[in-house]
Amino acid sequence: MKQYIRSADEEVQWSRFEQSLNGQRLVSGSSTTSTVSTATYLSDLDSSPDSDPSAFSSTPTSPSSPSPNRDKGQSSSQNSQEFLRLSVHNARRNTSLEVVTGQVDEPGSGSGSSSTSSTSSGSPSSRIRRRLSLRVPFLGFNRDAKSASQSEVPKQNHTQLNSNNGSPTSPTRIQVPKRLLEPSLLPLDESPISSRLTSLSLVDVELDETRTTGSPYKRINLSEYSLSSSSISSQASIPSCHRALLIPEILEIIIRYVDESNVIPHEIAQRRRKPLSLKHAMLIYGNAESARAAWSKVQREETTKQVRLGQLDESFFNGLYSCLLVSRLWHAISMEILHEKLHFKNETSWQKFVTSNGIANENKFSSRLPSVLVLHKIAEAKQIEVDLIGKKVGGKLKWLEFYTCPLIVPTRELLEGNSLTKIVLPGCSRVNDGVVALIAKMCPQVEHLDLRACDYVSDRGLKVLAKRCPGIKLLNVGRTQRGELITYRGIKHIARRTCVDTLGLAGCHINDRAIWELAIHRGPAIQRLSLNNCQFLTNNSIPRILGYTRNLCVLELRGCFQISDMRPIIQFKRYREMRGHPALIEGCELFELRMREAQWQMEVETSRQVIRDCLEWLYSEDSDVNYEKLRD
Amino acid sequence: MSTSQPSHGSTGASGSEPIDLAVPQKNSVSLKVGMIGDAQIGKTSLMVRYVEGSFDEDYIQTLGVNFMEKSVNIRNTEIKFSIWDLGGQREFVNMLPLVSNDAVAILFMFDLTRKSTLNSIKEWYRQARGFNKTAIPFLVGTKFDAFAEMPDADQEEISRQAKKFAKAMKASLVFCSTKEMINVQKIFKIVLSKAFQLKLNMNEYTETGEPLLIYQQWS
């Protein structure tokens, strides 16, 4: 997995740490000096409760050393307690996650004297309250302008945060020297953290979605926890990284947030299909302007397809790969999260994954088995590689996708585990009835099965599928070749035995009987039907069955040239519109033309009827007093 | 003015029984009619008389705007008049756009027994035209029953004046009596026929002393 390069757009902005501390450097050396320097460091950053109380008491020099330092070195704003900000900026989504940990001032710490710090730290009430808040600004920071604007906006929030806590504090930025961030110098031993966790009490995990007025932040108060001073002592010797970032639970939440912004490569669903020609666009949109706009968009997309995809690839960055490089703990957590969703969109990453996990590594894959395995357009992926990987990662998958990977089919191991509900295999031309039967056998719970352009799947496969997988909701067996393999005989079983609501039968040689089976057995449940290029359909099916399928919202009828009875289709369209759920009915140019004509004819009839009725009223007698009679 | 085809009504979505898509749909035609004119000439009375059929001599001042809907059902078509009536006091003139915008027809109304109300039509017309230039204008004189009791000379004078105004406005001219139900429904029939350019076979009354009904000459 390490082949991914640290992305420039999204990374943990450690630069936040680099801003102040007045260039103070930390030296971790022998025991006494380290204590002193730590104390100095911490007192500069924070007031003393944060620092090691045992160090203060045991080493007589330490209480004196921090105070002059603070008095001369820091401005009043440095009275504040410890603050740490970690911001994760996600440029693509334009959101960033900012972790701010702040600490409440203890009363009297503002005086800044050494005695205060030592007493407060020694007192039993010196439990340090910390707040960790995750802020999600709606507008991401501009990385170039970070020095100026970035520090401005958060500052206001910090003061707000602190005033909430009832004491005046202002942010102090911590500069962690870069070398301390190197994994070799970071506390890699996780034992002090886990031991410290025993004294950590997560008070509440609340999501505060309300925006602070005047600031573009969404503040999420993640947790508030207290640390006993004893636990800090072990921490104080490790000054390099903020504690919050060393608590696995919190870290996992943070890293999971980063992971959420990662997009698993998938096919982007179209809202409506592109027009086939300018004339077609005119018929669909009805006015020249939007038709031209739609048509030129199609043409533009065709010419720039390559370029656009290239750009898209770049934007599929994964911020987690930078997290891998931070420390051992970070590595472990990010790795675990990364391994939950495996997706590959180019040959090299797949090859590397296979070599590192499939062949060389004999062990089981990781502690957690992945729930997602997506191979997106990896035309070179070989069956033997899938076999190898399948043995490692199979068992817990929920989503399995091989998108146009023509050489591979899913293996038995991948289908194991009774949790797989979504299987997407479009363009896997080696998928045949045998594979479908295997899917049916191994995954009776499957709901979403996409077998587009799996040309060798036939009625027999569908029959087995219908028998074993009654829960199937989406089935797509659309194709451009071998349409004769899918006919009424297969659809009959699907209609009768499954709870299918979305069915793709493009290019299949189904007849009117198949549609009638669907209408009668699945009627109101049917939501989407794709029947493009089903040339055998006639006026005896679709126009007649729309009364049964009243919840149908997408109907695709491109290339169904035999359907010419448009009136029921228009009536159905109006019926859906009346109910506020317009149905999208798409056809080819001829179909749209027929629709327009029929619609026009129906409108003319309606107007005629209206005029006739109006005239009837006009000529009817009314209850006005007839003046002529009155006069007589 | 709009036509639409509403509702399969309650053609129900229950069970797996097919719905009948070919159910003949009810067509509907709706027309907005605005009524303006000076205070106390009987705009609201005319509206209430037409919509509800009732008549009350007591005066209730219209505060702002009144709105009523009258629908006529003929076979498969529902003709719906939404009638907007503006209070005659000058302080309500700022609500004039509410009444005149999108109106198919505007009835400029005056009291046949008070000549001053006819004279202020000029100002009403000018203002309403500012908001709606396409509305079909009507000049409607009310209280014909009282008008008929007036001396012939006065009747002659007012009729002449009203015809002159209607001609200038290119409006249909109607004298009506809300109390006696003279020419009330005919006003709305003319509105519909003008809106759809349908031919009407109603008799016109053009002679002084008759409840004038002139809808073909000037408009």
PDB file of N, CA, C and O in Angstrom, chain B residues 24-72:
ATOM      1  N   PRO B  24     -61.283   9.384 -18.148  1.00  0.00           N
ATOM      2  CA  PRO B  24     -61.368  10.735 -18.712  1.00  0.00           C
ATOM      3  C   PRO B  24     -61.051  11.765 -17.646  1.00  0.00           C
ATOM      4  O   PRO B  24     -61.557  11.705 -16.529  1.00  0.00           O
ATOM      5  N   GLN B  25     -60.189  12.665 -17.994  1.00  0.00           N
ATOM      6  CA  GLN B  25     -59.745  13.606 -16.984  1.00  0.00           C
ATOM      7  C   GLN B  25     -60.564  14.878 -17.039  1.00  0.00           C
ATOM      8  O   GLN B  25     -61.034  15.286 -18.077  1.00  0.00           O
ATOM      9  N   LYS B  26     -60.709  15.467 -15.902  1.00  0.00           N
ATOM     10  CA  LYS B  26     -61.469  16.701 -15.788  1.00  0.00           C
ATOM     11  C   LYS B  26     -60.583  17.854 -16.282  1.00  0.00           C
ATOM     12  O   LYS B  26     -59.461  18.017 -15.820  1.00  0.00           O
ATOM     13  N   ASN B  27     -61.107  18.603 -17.215  1.00  0.00           N
ATOM     14  CA  ASN B  27     -60.363  19.774 -17.673  1.00  0.00           C
ATOM     15  C   ASN B  27     -60.767  20.956 -16.820  1.00  0.00           C
ATOM     16  O   ASN B  27     -61.906  21.036 -16.380  1.00  0.00           O
ATOM     17  N   SER B  28     -59.843  21.833 -16.621  1.00  0.00           N
ATOM     18  CA  SER B  28     -60.274  23.014 -15.886  1.00  0.00           C
ATOM     19  C   SER B  28     -59.714  24.272 -16.504  1.00  0.00           C
ATOM     20  O   SER B  28     -58.610  24.297 -17.033  1.00  0.00           O
ATOM     21  N   VAL B  29     -60.539  25.281 -16.461  1.00  0.00           N
ATOM     22  CA  VAL B  29     -60.189  26.577 -17.032  1.00  0.00           C
ATOM     23  C   VAL B  29     -60.304  27.561 -15.897  1.00  0.00           C
ATOM     24  O   VAL B  29     -61.337  27.618 -15.236  1.00  0.00           O
ATOM     25  N   SER B  30     -59.247  28.297 -15.630  1.00  0.00           N
ATOM     26  CA  SER B  30     -59.442  29.283 -14.568  1.00  0.00           C
ATOM     27  C   SER B  30     -59.093  30.677 -15.048  1.00  0.00           C
ATOM     28  O   SER B  30     -58.140  30.878 -15.797  1.00  0.00           O
ATOM     29  N   LEU B  31     -59.912  31.606 -14.638  1.00  0.00           N
ATOM     30  CA  LEU B  31     -59.766  32.985 -15.078  1.00  0.00           C
ATOM     31  C   LEU B  31     -59.790  33.904 -13.869  1.00  0.00           C
ATOM     32  O   LEU B  31     -60.622  33.735 -12.982  1.00  0.00           O
ATOM     33  N   LYS B  32     -58.887  34.832 -13.870  1.00  0.00           N
ATOM     34  CA  LYS B  32     -58.869  35.801 -12.780  1.00  0.00           C
ATOM     35  C   LYS B  32     -59.539  37.096 -13.252  1.00  0.00           C
ATOM     36  O   LYS B  32     -59.216  37.604 -14.326  1.00  0.00           O
ATOM     37  N   VAL B  33     -60.440  37.560 -12.450  1.00  0.00           N
ATOM     38  CA  VAL B  33     -61.169  38.785 -12.790  1.00  0.00           C
ATOM     39  C   VAL B  33     -60.975  39.796 -11.667  1.00  0.00           C
ATOM     40  O   VAL B  33     -61.193  39.470 -10.501  1.00  0.00           O
ATOM     41  N   GLY B  34     -60.532  40.981 -11.998  1.00  0.00           N
ATOM     42  CA  GLY B  34     -60.351  42.034 -10.990  1.00  0.00           C
ATOM     43  C   GLY B  34     -61.512  43.026 -11.030  1.00  0.00           C
ATOM     44  O   GLY B  34     -62.082  43.279 -12.094  1.00  0.00           O
ATOM     45  N   MET B  35     -61.869  43.543  -9.881  1.00  0.00           N
ATOM     46  CA  MET B  35     -62.953  44.542  -9.825  1.00  0.00           C
ATOM     47  C   MET B  35     -62.428  45.781  -9.118  1.00  0.00           C
ATOM     48  O   MET B  35     -61.987  45.691  -7.969  1.00  0.00           O
ATOM     49  N   ILE B  36     -62.506  46.933  -9.811  1.00  0.00           N
ATOM     50  CA  ILE B  36     -62.066  48.158  -9.154  1.00  0.00           C
ATOM     51  C   ILE B  36     -63.049  49.279  -9.431  1.00  0.00           C
ATOM     52  O   ILE B  36     -63.850  49.224 -10.365  1.00  0.00           O
ATOM     53  N   GLY B  37     -62.977  50.306  -8.596  1.00  0.00           N
ATOM     54  CA  GLY B  37     -63.883  51.444  -8.718  1.00  0.00           C
ATOM     55  C   GLY B  37     -64.017  52.117  -7.358  1.00  0.00           C
ATOM     56  O   GLY B  37     -63.506  51.603  -6.365  1.00  0.00           O
ATOM     57  N   ASP B  38     -64.709  53.252  -7.341  1.00  0.00           N
ATOM     58  CA  ASP B  38     -64.833  54.024  -6.104  1.00  0.00           C
ATOM     59  C   ASP B  38     -65.550  53.232  -5.011  1.00  0.00           C
ATOM     60  O   ASP B  38     -66.133  52.174  -5.270  1.00  0.00           O
ATOM     61  N   ALA B  39     -65.530  53.833  -3.801  1.00  0.00           N
ATOM     62  CA  ALA B  39     -66.166  53.171  -2.666  1.00  0.00           C
ATOM     63  C   ALA B  39     -67.681  53.186  -2.804  1.00  0.00           C
ATOM     64  O   ALA B  39     -68.254  54.062  -3.462  1.00  0.00           O
ATOM     65  N   GLN B  40     -68.315  52.222  -2.203  1.00  0.00           N
ATOM     66  CA  GLN B  40     -69.776  52.141  -2.086  1.00  0.00           C
ATOM     67  C   GLN B  40     -70.519  52.125  -3.415  1.00  0.00           C
ATOM     68  O   GLN B  40     -71.581  52.723  -3.549  1.00  0.00           O
ATOM     69  N   ILE B  41     -69.951  51.410  -4.391  1.00  0.00           N
ATOM     70  CA  ILE B  41     -70.710  51.286  -5.628  1.00  0.00           C
ATOM     71  C   ILE B  41     -71.210  49.863  -5.827  1.00  0.00           C
ATOM     72  O   ILE B  41     -71.954  49.592  -6.752  1.00  0.00           O
ATOM     73  N   GLY B  42     -70.820  48.967  -4.948  1.00  0.00           N
ATOM     74  CA  GLY B  42     -71.401  47.623  -4.991  1.00  0.00           C
ATOM     75  C   GLY B  42     -70.532  46.566  -5.651  1.00  0.00           C
ATOM     76  O   GLY B  42     -71.028  45.630  -6.253  1.00  0.00           O
ATOM     77  N   LYS B  43     -69.229  46.712  -5.528  1.00  0.00           N
ATOM     78  CA  LYS B  43     -68.330  45.699  -6.096  1.00  0.00           C
ATOM     79  C   LYS B  43     -68.461  44.379  -5.339  1.00  0.00           C
ATOM     80  O   LYS B  43     -68.680  43.320  -5.932  1.00  0.00           O
ATOM     81  N   THR B  44     -68.332  44.483  -4.014  1.00  0.00           N
ATOM     82  CA  THR B  44     -68.404  43.266  -3.207  1.00  0.00           C
ATOM     83  C   THR B  44     -69.790  42.639  -3.323  1.00  0.00           C
ATOM     84  O   THR B  44     -69.912  41.414  -3.431  1.00  0.00           O
ATOM     85  N   SER B  45     -70.802  43.474  -3.351  1.00  0.00           N
ATOM     86  CA  SER B  45     -72.161  42.940  -3.481  1.00  0.00           C
ATOM     87  C   SER B  45     -72.319  42.146  -4.768  1.00  0.00           C
ATOM     88  O   SER B  45     -72.882  41.052  -4.772  1.00  0.00           O
ATOM     89  N   LEU B  46     -71.799  42.695  -5.850  1.00  0.00           N
ATOM     90  CA  LEU B  46     -71.909  42.008  -7.141  1.00  0.00           C
ATOM     91  C   LEU B  46     -71.209  40.665  -7.090  1.00  0.00           C
ATOM     92  O   LEU B  46     -71.724  39.650  -7.562  1.00  0.00           O
ATOM     93  N   MET B  47     -70.025  40.666  -6.470  1.00  0.00           N
ATOM     94  CA  MET B  47     -69.257  39.430  -6.383  1.00  0.00           C
ATOM     95  C   MET B  47     -70.018  38.387  -5.570  1.00  0.00           C
ATOM     96  O   MET B  47     -70.170  37.240  -5.994  1.00  0.00           O
ATOM     97  N   VAL B  48     -70.511  38.811  -4.407  1.00  0.00           N
ATOM     98  CA  VAL B  48     -71.214  37.879  -3.533  1.00  0.00           C
ATOM     99  C   VAL B  48     -72.489  37.385  -4.229  1.00  0.00           C
ATOM    100  O   VAL B  48     -72.807  36.196  -4.166  1.00  0.00           O
ATOM    101  N   ARG B  49     -73.149  38.277  -4.919  1.00  0.00           N
ATOM    102  CA  ARG B  49     -74.370  37.904  -5.633  1.00  0.00           C
ATOM    103  C   ARG B  49     -74.063  36.854  -6.684  1.00  0.00           C
ATOM    104  O   ARG B  49     -74.779  35.870  -6.824  1.00  0.00           O
ATOM    105  N   TYR B  50     -72.975  37.058  -7.401  1.00  0.00           N
ATOM    106  CA  TYR B  50     -72.652  36.118  -8.467  1.00  0.00           C
ATOM    107  C   TYR B  50     -72.197  34.779  -7.901  1.00  0.00           C
ATOM    108  O   TYR B  50     -72.582  33.726  -8.379  1.00  0.00           O
ATOM    109  N   VAL B  51     -71.380  34.837  -6.855  1.00  0.00           N
ATOM    110  CA  VAL B  51     -70.788  33.600  -6.353  1.00  0.00           C
ATOM    111  C   VAL B  51     -71.776  32.840  -5.477  1.00  0.00           C
ATOM    112  O   VAL B  51     -71.942  31.636  -5.610  1.00  0.00           O
ATOM    113  N   GLU B  52     -72.439  33.568  -4.571  1.00  0.00           N
ATOM    114  CA  GLU B  52     -73.297  32.874  -3.618  1.00  0.00           C
ATOM    115  C   GLU B  52     -74.784  33.032  -3.920  1.00  0.00           C
ATOM    116  O   GLU B  52     -75.614  32.328  -3.335  1.00  0.00           O
ATOM    117  N   GLY B  53     -75.106  33.996  -4.750  1.00  0.00           N
ATOM    118  CA  GLY B  53     -76.514  34.197  -5.089  1.00  0.00           C
ATOM    119  C   GLY B  53     -77.275  35.014  -4.075  1.00  0.00           C
ATOM    120  O   GLY B  53     -78.483  35.183  -4.199  1.00  0.00           O
ATOM    121  N   SER B  54     -76.603  35.525  -3.049  1.00  0.00           N
ATOM    122  CA  SER B  54     -77.322  36.258  -2.001  1.00  0.00           C
ATOM    123  C   SER B  54     -77.069  37.757  -2.148  1.00  0.00           C
ATOM    124  O   SER B  54     -76.104  38.196  -2.781  1.00  0.00           O
ATOM    125  N   PHE B  55     -77.959  38.536  -1.572  1.00  0.00           N
ATOM    126  CA  PHE B  55     -77.804  39.983  -1.662  1.00  0.00           C
ATOM    127  C   PHE B  55     -78.178  40.624  -0.331  1.00  0.00           C
ATOM    128  O   PHE B  55     -79.169  40.264   0.298  1.00  0.00           O
ATOM    129  N   ASP B  56     -77.367  41.574   0.127  1.00  0.00           N
ATOM    130  CA  ASP B  56     -77.586  42.231   1.411  1.00  0.00           C
ATOM    131  C   ASP B  56     -77.389  43.723   1.202  1.00  0.00           C
ATOM    132  O   ASP B  56     -76.364  44.152   0.686  1.00  0.00           O
ATOM    133  N   GLU B  57     -78.402  44.509   1.571  1.00  0.00           N
ATOM    134  CA  GLU B  57     -78.313  45.958   1.313  1.00  0.00           C
ATOM    135  C   GLU B  57     -77.322  46.665   2.223  1.00  0.00           C
ATOM    136  O   GLU B  57     -76.869  47.751   1.936  1.00  0.00           O
ATOM    137  N   ASP B  58     -77.022  46.078   3.381  1.00  0.00           N
ATOM    138  CA  ASP B  58     -76.130  46.742   4.334  1.00  0.00           C
ATOM    139  C   ASP B  58     -74.740  46.915   3.723  1.00  0.00           C
ATOM    140  O   ASP B  58     -74.272  46.084   2.959  1.00  0.00           O
ATOM    141  N   TYR B  59     -74.152  48.024   4.123  1.00  0.00           N
ATOM    142  CA  TYR B  59     -72.831  48.308   3.568  1.00  0.00           C
ATOM    143  C   TYR B  59     -71.744  47.801   4.500  1.00  0.00           C
ATOM    144  O   TYR B  59     -71.724  48.092   5.684  1.00  0.00           O
ATOM    145  N   ILE B  60     -70.878  46.989   3.973  1.00  0.00           N
ATOM    146  CA  ILE B  60     -69.697  46.561   4.726  1.00  0.00           C
ATOM    147  C   ILE B  60     -68.481  46.980   3.929  1.00  0.00           C
ATOM    148  O   ILE B  60     -68.294  46.538   2.788  1.00  0.00           O
ATOM    149  N   GLN B  61     -67.710  47.832   4.528  1.00  0.00           N
ATOM    150  CA  GLN B  61     -66.552  48.348   3.808  1.00  0.00           C
ATOM    151  C   GLN B  61     -65.533  47.240   3.568  1.00  0.00           C
ATOM    152  O   GLN B  61     -65.226  46.458   4.462  1.00  0.00           O
ATOM    153  N   THR B  62     -65.034  47.172   2.360  1.00  0.00           N
ATOM    154  CA  THR B  62     -63.981  46.205   2.058  1.00  0.00           C
ATOM    155  C   THR B  62     -62.647  46.770   2.529  1.00  0.00           C
ATOM    156  O   THR B  62     -62.257  47.853   2.130  1.00  0.00           O
ATOM    157  N   LEU B  63     -62.026  46.001   3.397  1.00  0.00           N
ATOM    158  CA  LEU B  63     -60.699  46.429   3.871  1.00  0.00           C
ATOM    159  C   LEU B  63     -59.665  45.720   3.019  1.00  0.00           C
ATOM    160  O   LEU B  63     -59.459  44.518   3.138  1.00  0.00           O
ATOM    161  N   GLY B  64     -59.056  46.458   2.140  1.00  0.00           N
ATOM    162  CA  GLY B  64     -58.058  45.844   1.271  1.00  0.00           C
ATOM    163  C   GLY B  64     -58.715  45.098   0.128  1.00  0.00           C
ATOM    164  O   GLY B  64     -59.377  45.704  -0.699  1.00  0.00           O
ATOM    165  N   VAL B  65     -58.543  43.792   0.127  1.00  0.00           N
ATOM    166  CA  VAL B  65     -58.960  43.016  -1.027  1.00  0.00           C
ATOM    167  C   VAL B  65     -59.854  41.867  -0.584  1.00  0.00           C
ATOM    168  O   VAL B  65     -59.587  41.206   0.409  1.00  0.00           O
ATOM    169  N   ASN B  66     -60.935  41.658  -1.330  1.00  0.00           N
ATOM    170  CA  ASN B  66     -61.759  40.464  -1.154  1.00  0.00           C
ATOM    171  C   ASN B  66     -61.484  39.495  -2.285  1.00  0.00           C
ATOM    172  O   ASN B  66     -61.198  39.915  -3.407  1.00  0.00           O
ATOM    173  N   PHE B  67     -61.625  38.217  -1.974  1.00  0.00           N
ATOM    174  CA  PHE B  67     -61.363  37.226  -3.011  1.00  0.00           C
ATOM    175  C   PHE B  67     -62.381  36.107  -2.907  1.00  0.00           C
ATOM    176  O   PHE B  67     -62.635  35.583  -1.833  1.00  0.00           O
ATOM    177  N   MET B  68     -62.990  35.786  -4.029  1.00  0.00           N
ATOM    178  CA  MET B  68     -63.921  34.650  -4.037  1.00  0.00           C
ATOM    179  C   MET B  68     -63.748  33.859  -5.315  1.00  0.00           C
ATOM    180  O   MET B  68     -63.281  34.388  -6.328  1.00  0.00           O
ATOM    181  N   GLU B  69     -64.137  32.597  -5.237  1.00  0.00           N
ATOM    182  CA  GLU B  69     -64.015  31.731  -6.410  1.00  0.00           C
ATOM    183  C   GLU B  69     -65.369  31.171  -6.780  1.00  0.00           C
ATOM    184  O   GLU B  69     -66.111  30.713  -5.923  1.00  0.00           O
ATOM    185  N   LYS B  70     -65.659  31.215  -8.062  1.00  0.00           N
ATOM    186  CA  LYS B  70     -66.917  30.650  -8.539  1.00  0.00           C
ATOM    187  C   LYS B  70     -66.563  29.617  -9.588  1.00  0.00           C
ATOM    188  O   LYS B  70     -65.834  29.919 -10.545  1.00  0.00           O
ATOM    189  N   SER B  71     -67.012  28.402  -9.397  1.00  0.00           N
ATOM    190  CA  SER B  71     -66.722  27.452 -10.466  1.00  0.00           C
ATOM    191  C   SER B  71     -68.001  26.914 -11.064  1.00  0.00           C
ATOM    192  O   SER B  71     -68.990  26.684 -10.380  1.00  0.00           O
ATOM    193  N   VAL B  72     -67.946  26.791 -12.360  1.00  0.00           N
ATOM    194  CA  VAL B  72     -69.089  26.318 -13.131  1.00  0.00           C
ATOM    195  C   VAL B  72     -68.679  25.004 -13.756  1.00  0.00           C
ATOM    196  O   VAL B  72     -67.641  24.924 -14.402  1.00  0.00           O
TER     197      VAL B  72
END
